[in-house]
Amino acid sequence: MSTFIVHTLGCGSAKPTPRHQPSCTVVEHRGNLFMVDCGEGAQLAFMRQRLHLSRLSHIFLTHLHGDHVFGLPGLIGTLGLSQIGGSLTIHTFEEGRIALTSIFDTFSRNLPFEVHFNVIRPEEAVIYDSPSLSIRTVPLRHTLPAVGYIFEEKPRLRHLRRDMCDFHGVPVYMFNRIKAGEDFTRPDGTVIPNHLLTAPPSPTLSYAHISDTVYMPDLAPRIGPVDLLFHETTYLTDHAADAPKRGHSTAAQAAMVARDAGAKRLLTGHYSSRYDDDEAFVREASAIFPNVIAGREGLRTPLD
Ligand SMILES: [Zn+2]
């Protein structure tokens, strides 16, 4: 069972359509839920995905366009009704903090949980750090300040070879230290090297969320060889001339970023309402980068 899953809740763009709702993604890591963008209707999509509000503790906004933000007042209101305690941290620019504080003060007073703001800037920085996961921002180029988010697992512990530990008489209280890489010294002074007691750890996994942005050839090395890259694919090549003017990318450009970063897979989305064939995005991207997943509402993409 995967411990790192990307849930696509909304993969439309500014203008909603009957097929797609505005931007929202939930990254599930070891049971914790991290929401990236919260377009209108996000809370309903969250429930349809059978995710639990009590597991949601961080929301990351990429930028302050309504199709990425307008779901927040509704979501916060529902959280207020659900009597969930604890805290929720919203990562956004200073302008977002000011606007959202005013909205929550008006519509969601006396919440039974704390809302914290982590004010971010359009620059590269680690903004979340836990023993198992770090999340960093990368600046993007859109029609107003925007960042992408890169989720990277910390190195995992080595796997214990229980038979070898028993054979060499390693006491149970030493197991965590052995998993962390320590050698074991027997009472007679003999040192048992760690590689005889453990197997290499599972590889770490990573996810990059890149929306909204023009095509940035210099972005690939800053993303690196992630296991899954979501990169906005607002347009097809037929509107390649419009894409930079409106601060967006084409499917082919997203594929170039995936290819140049060395990503394992590319997830599409943020589709312009002018198109009604999502597979066309996959066709264009696949001509450049082979491993393309068509984003759609309700899609669940495990990373391992
Ligand atoms: Zn935007």
Coordinates of C-alpha atoms and ligand atoms in Angstrom, one line a residue:
M1 CA 0.0 0.0 0.0
S2 CA 1.4 3.3 -1.1
T3 CA 2.3 5.9 1.6
F4 CA 2.7 8.8 -0.9
I5 CA -0.3 9.5 -3.2
V6 CA -1.3 12.5 -5.3
H7 CA -5.1 13.1 -5.5
T8 CA -6.3 15.3 -8.4
L9 CA -9.4 17.1 -7.2
G10 CA -9.7 19.9 -9.8
C11 CA -7.8 20.2 -13.1
G12 CA -9.7 22.9 -14.9
S13 CA -8.5 26.5 -15.3
A14 CA -10.0 29.9 -14.6
K15 CA -13.3 29.2 -16.3
P16 CA -15.1 26.2 -14.9
T17 CA -16.7 23.7 -17.3
P18 CA -19.2 20.8 -16.7
R19 CA -16.2 18.5 -17.1
H20 CA -13.6 20.2 -14.9
Q21 CA -13.5 22.2 -11.7
P22 CA -10.9 24.7 -10.6
S23 CA -7.5 23.8 -9.3
C24 CA -7.1 21.6 -6.3
T25 CA -4.7 18.8 -5.5
V26 CA -4.2 16.8 -2.3
V27 CA -0.8 15.2 -1.5
E28 CA -1.2 12.3 0.9
H29 CA 2.0 11.4 2.7
R30 CA 2.0 8.8 5.5
G31 CA -1.6 9.6 6.3
N32 CA -1.1 13.4 6.4
L33 CA -2.9 15.5 3.9
F34 CA -1.4 18.5 2.2
M35 CA -3.7 20.5 -0.1
V36 CA -2.1 22.5 -3.0
D37 CA -4.5 25.2 -4.1
C38 CA -8.2 25.3 -3.2
G39 CA -10.4 26.3 -6.1
E40 CA -14.1 26.6 -5.8
G41 CA -15.8 23.4 -4.9
A42 CA -12.6 21.9 -3.4
Q43 CA -14.3 20.7 -0.2
L44 CA -16.9 18.7 -2.2
A45 CA -14.2 17.1 -4.3
F46 CA -12.3 16.4 -1.1
M47 CA -15.3 14.5 0.3
R48 CA -16.0 12.7 -3.0
Q49 CA -12.4 11.5 -2.8
R50 CA -13.2 10.0 0.7
L51 CA -10.5 12.0 2.3
H52 CA -10.7 13.0 6.0
L53 CA -10.8 16.6 7.0
S54 CA -9.1 15.7 10.3
R55 CA -6.0 14.7 8.4
L56 CA -5.7 18.1 6.6
S57 CA -3.3 20.4 8.4
H58 CA -1.5 22.4 5.6
I59 CA -2.8 24.3 2.6
F60 CA -0.3 25.7 0.0
L61 CA -1.5 28.4 -2.4
T62 CA 0.5 28.8 -5.6
H63 CA -0.7 32.3 -6.3
L64 CA -3.7 34.5 -5.7
H65 CA -5.9 34.0 -8.7
G66 CA -9.5 33.1 -7.7
D67 CA -9.5 29.7 -9.5
H68 CA -6.8 28.6 -7.0
V69 CA -8.3 30.2 -3.9
F70 CA -12.1 30.6 -3.9
G71 CA -12.7 27.2 -2.3
L72 CA -11.0 28.3 0.9
P73 CA -13.9 30.2 2.6
G74 CA -16.2 27.2 2.2
L75 CA -13.7 24.7 3.3
I76 CA -12.8 26.8 6.4
G77 CA -16.5 27.2 7.2
T78 CA -17.1 23.4 7.0
L79 CA -14.0 22.8 9.2
G80 CA -15.6 25.2 11.7
L81 CA -18.8 23.1 11.8
S82 CA -17.0 19.8 12.1
Q83 CA -15.6 20.6 15.6
I84 CA -12.1 19.4 14.6
G85 CA -9.5 20.9 16.9
G86 CA -5.9 21.4 16.2
S87 CA -4.6 23.9 13.7
L88 CA -4.5 24.6 10.0
T89 CA -1.6 26.4 8.4
I90 CA -2.1 28.3 5.1
H91 CA 1.0 29.0 3.1
T92 CA 0.5 32.1 1.0
F93 CA 1.9 35.5 0.1
E94 CA 1.3 38.5 2.4
E95 CA -1.5 39.7 0.2
G96 CA -3.2 36.4 0.7
R97 CA -2.8 36.5 4.4
I98 CA -4.5 39.9 4.5
A99 CA -7.4 39.0 2.2
L100 CA -8.1 35.6 3.8
T101 CA -7.8 37.0 7.4
S102 CA -10.5 39.5 6.5
I103 CA -12.8 36.8 4.9
F104 CA -12.4 34.5 7.9
D105 CA -13.0 37.3 10.4
T106 CA -16.2 38.1 8.6
F107 CA -17.6 34.6 7.8
S108 CA -15.9 32.2 10.2
R109 CA -15.5 33.7 13.6
N110 CA -14.9 31.6 16.7
L111 CA -13.4 28.7 14.8
P112 CA -12.7 25.6 17.0
F113 CA -9.2 25.4 15.6
E114 CA -6.3 27.7 15.0
V115 CA -5.6 29.1 11.5
H116 CA -2.0 30.0 11.1
F117 CA -0.5 31.8 8.1
N118 CA 3.0 31.1 6.9
V119 CA 3.9 34.0 4.7
I120 CA 5.9 32.9 1.7
R121 CA 7.8 34.8 -0.9
P122 CA 8.3 34.2 -4.6
E123 CA 11.7 32.7 -4.1
E124 CA 13.3 29.3 -3.5
A125 CA 13.0 28.3 0.2
V126 CA 12.2 25.3 2.4
I127 CA 8.8 26.1 4.0
Y128 CA 7.9 22.8 5.7
D129 CA 10.3 20.4 7.4
S130 CA 9.4 17.2 9.3
P131 CA 11.4 14.1 10.1
S132 CA 10.0 12.4 7.0
L133 CA 9.2 15.2 4.5
S134 CA 10.4 18.6 3.4
I135 CA 8.5 21.0 1.1
R136 CA 10.2 23.8 -0.8
T137 CA 9.0 26.6 -3.0
V138 CA 10.4 27.4 -6.5
P139 CA 9.5 30.7 -8.1
L140 CA 7.4 30.6 -11.3
R141 CA 6.7 33.2 -13.9
H142 CA 2.9 34.0 -14.2
T143 CA 0.9 37.2 -14.5
L144 CA 1.4 37.8 -10.8
P145 CA 3.8 36.3 -8.1
A146 CA 3.6 32.5 -8.2
V147 CA 5.5 29.5 -6.8
G148 CA 5.6 25.8 -7.3
Y149 CA 6.0 23.3 -4.5
I150 CA 8.4 20.4 -4.4
F151 CA 7.7 17.6 -1.9
E152 CA 10.8 15.5 -1.0
E153 CA 10.9 12.6 1.4
K154 CA 13.8 12.5 3.8
P155 CA 16.1 9.5 3.6
R156 CA 14.4 6.5 5.1
L157 CA 15.9 4.2 7.7
R158 CA 17.6 1.1 6.7
H159 CA 15.7 -2.2 6.9
L160 CA 16.6 -4.4 9.8
R161 CA 17.7 -8.0 9.0
R162 CA 16.0 -9.5 12.0
D163 CA 17.6 -13.0 11.5
M164 CA 21.1 -11.4 11.5
C165 CA 20.4 -9.2 14.5
D166 CA 19.2 -12.3 16.5
F167 CA 22.3 -14.3 15.3
H168 CA 24.6 -11.6 16.6
G169 CA 22.6 -11.0 19.8
V170 CA 21.6 -7.4 19.1
P171 CA 19.2 -6.3 21.9
V172 CA 15.8 -4.9 20.9
Y173 CA 16.6 -1.4 22.4
M174 CA 19.4 -1.1 19.8
F175 CA 17.1 -1.6 16.8
N176 CA 16.4 2.0 16.0
R177 CA 20.1 2.9 16.2
I178 CA 21.0 0.0 14.0
K179 CA 18.3 1.1 11.5
A180 CA 19.9 4.6 11.6
G181 CA 23.2 3.1 10.5
E182 CA 25.1 2.3 13.7
D183 CA 27.4 -0.7 14.0
F184 CA 26.9 -3.1 16.9
T185 CA 29.6 -3.9 19.4
R186 CA 29.2 -7.2 21.2
P187 CA 30.1 -7.5 24.9
D188 CA 33.4 -9.2 24.0
G189 CA 34.3 -6.1 21.9
T190 CA 33.7 -7.6 18.5
V191 CA 32.2 -5.0 16.1
I192 CA 29.5 -6.2 13.8
P193 CA 29.3 -3.7 10.8
N194 CA 26.0 -2.3 10.1
H195 CA 25.8 -3.7 6.5
L196 CA 25.6 -7.2 8.0
L197 CA 22.6 -6.3 10.2
T198 CA 20.6 -4.2 7.7
A199 CA 19.5 -3.9 4.1
P200 CA 19.5 -0.6 2.1
P201 CA 16.4 1.6 2.8
S202 CA 13.6 2.0 0.3
P203 CA 14.3 4.8 -2.2
T204 CA 13.0 8.3 -1.3
L205 CA 10.1 9.7 -3.3
S206 CA 9.4 13.2 -4.6
Y207 CA 6.6 15.2 -6.2
A208 CA 6.7 18.6 -7.9
H209 CA 3.6 20.7 -8.4
I210 CA 4.1 23.4 -11.0
S211 CA 1.2 25.7 -11.7
D212 CA 0.6 28.4 -13.1
T213 CA 3.6 29.4 -15.2
V214 CA 5.0 30.2 -18.6
Y215 CA 7.4 27.7 -20.0
M216 CA 10.7 28.1 -18.1
P217 CA 13.6 26.1 -19.6
D218 CA 15.7 27.0 -16.5
L219 CA 13.1 25.3 -14.2
A220 CA 14.1 21.7 -14.9
P221 CA 17.4 21.6 -12.9
R222 CA 15.6 23.2 -10.0
I223 CA 12.9 20.4 -10.0
G224 CA 15.3 17.5 -10.6
P225 CA 14.4 13.9 -11.3
V226 CA 11.2 13.7 -9.3
D227 CA 9.0 10.6 -9.3
L228 CA 6.0 12.6 -10.4
L229 CA 5.8 16.1 -11.9
F230 CA 2.5 17.9 -12.2
H231 CA 3.1 20.7 -14.7
E232 CA 0.2 22.8 -15.9
T233 CA -0.9 22.1 -19.5
T234 CA -3.3 25.0 -20.1
Y235 CA -3.0 25.0 -23.9
L236 CA -2.2 22.9 -26.9
T237 CA 0.3 23.9 -29.5
D238 CA -2.4 25.6 -31.5
H239 CA -2.4 28.4 -28.9
A240 CA 1.4 28.4 -28.2
A241 CA 1.5 32.1 -29.0
D242 CA -1.2 32.9 -26.4
A243 CA 0.5 30.8 -23.6
P244 CA 3.3 33.3 -22.6
K245 CA 1.0 36.3 -22.9
R246 CA -1.4 34.7 -20.4
G247 CA 1.3 33.3 -18.2
H248 CA 0.7 29.7 -19.1
S249 CA 2.3 26.7 -20.8
T250 CA 1.4 24.2 -23.5
A251 CA 1.3 20.4 -23.1
A252 CA 4.5 20.2 -25.2
Q253 CA 6.3 22.7 -23.0
A254 CA 5.3 20.8 -19.9
A255 CA 6.7 17.6 -21.5
M256 CA 10.0 19.4 -22.2
V257 CA 10.3 20.4 -18.6
A258 CA 9.6 16.8 -17.5
R259 CA 12.1 15.4 -20.0
D260 CA 14.8 17.9 -19.0
A261 CA 14.3 17.5 -15.3
G262 CA 14.6 13.7 -15.7
A263 CA 11.1 13.2 -14.1
K264 CA 9.7 9.7 -14.0
R265 CA 6.2 10.7 -14.9
L266 CA 4.2 13.8 -16.0
L267 CA 0.7 14.6 -14.8
T268 CA -1.3 17.0 -16.9
G269 CA -3.9 19.5 -15.9
H270 CA -5.2 23.1 -15.6
Y271 CA -6.9 22.6 -18.9
S272 CA -8.3 25.7 -20.8
S273 CA -12.1 25.6 -21.1
R274 CA -11.7 26.0 -24.9
Y275 CA -10.8 22.3 -25.3
D276 CA -13.1 19.3 -24.9
D277 CA -10.6 16.5 -25.6
D278 CA -8.3 15.9 -22.6
E279 CA -6.5 13.1 -24.5
A280 CA -5.1 15.7 -26.9
F281 CA -2.9 17.0 -24.1
V282 CA -1.5 13.6 -23.6
R283 CA -0.9 13.1 -27.3
E284 CA 1.0 16.3 -27.6
A285 CA 3.1 15.7 -24.4
S286 CA 3.8 12.1 -25.3
A287 CA 5.5 13.0 -28.5
I288 CA 8.2 14.6 -26.3
F289 CA 8.1 12.7 -23.0
P290 CA 6.8 9.1 -22.9
N291 CA 5.3 8.7 -19.4
V292 CA 2.3 11.0 -19.4
I293 CA -0.7 10.6 -17.1
A294 CA -3.9 12.5 -18.0
G295 CA -5.1 14.4 -15.0
R296 CA -8.8 14.2 -14.3
E297 CA -11.0 14.8 -11.2
G298 CA -10.9 12.0 -8.8
L299 CA -7.6 10.6 -10.1
R300 CA -5.4 8.9 -7.5
T301 CA -1.7 8.6 -8.4
P302 CA 0.5 6.6 -6.0
L303 CA 4.2 7.4 -6.2
D304 CA 5.4 4.0 -5.4
Ligands
ZN1 ZN -3.3 31.8 -12.4

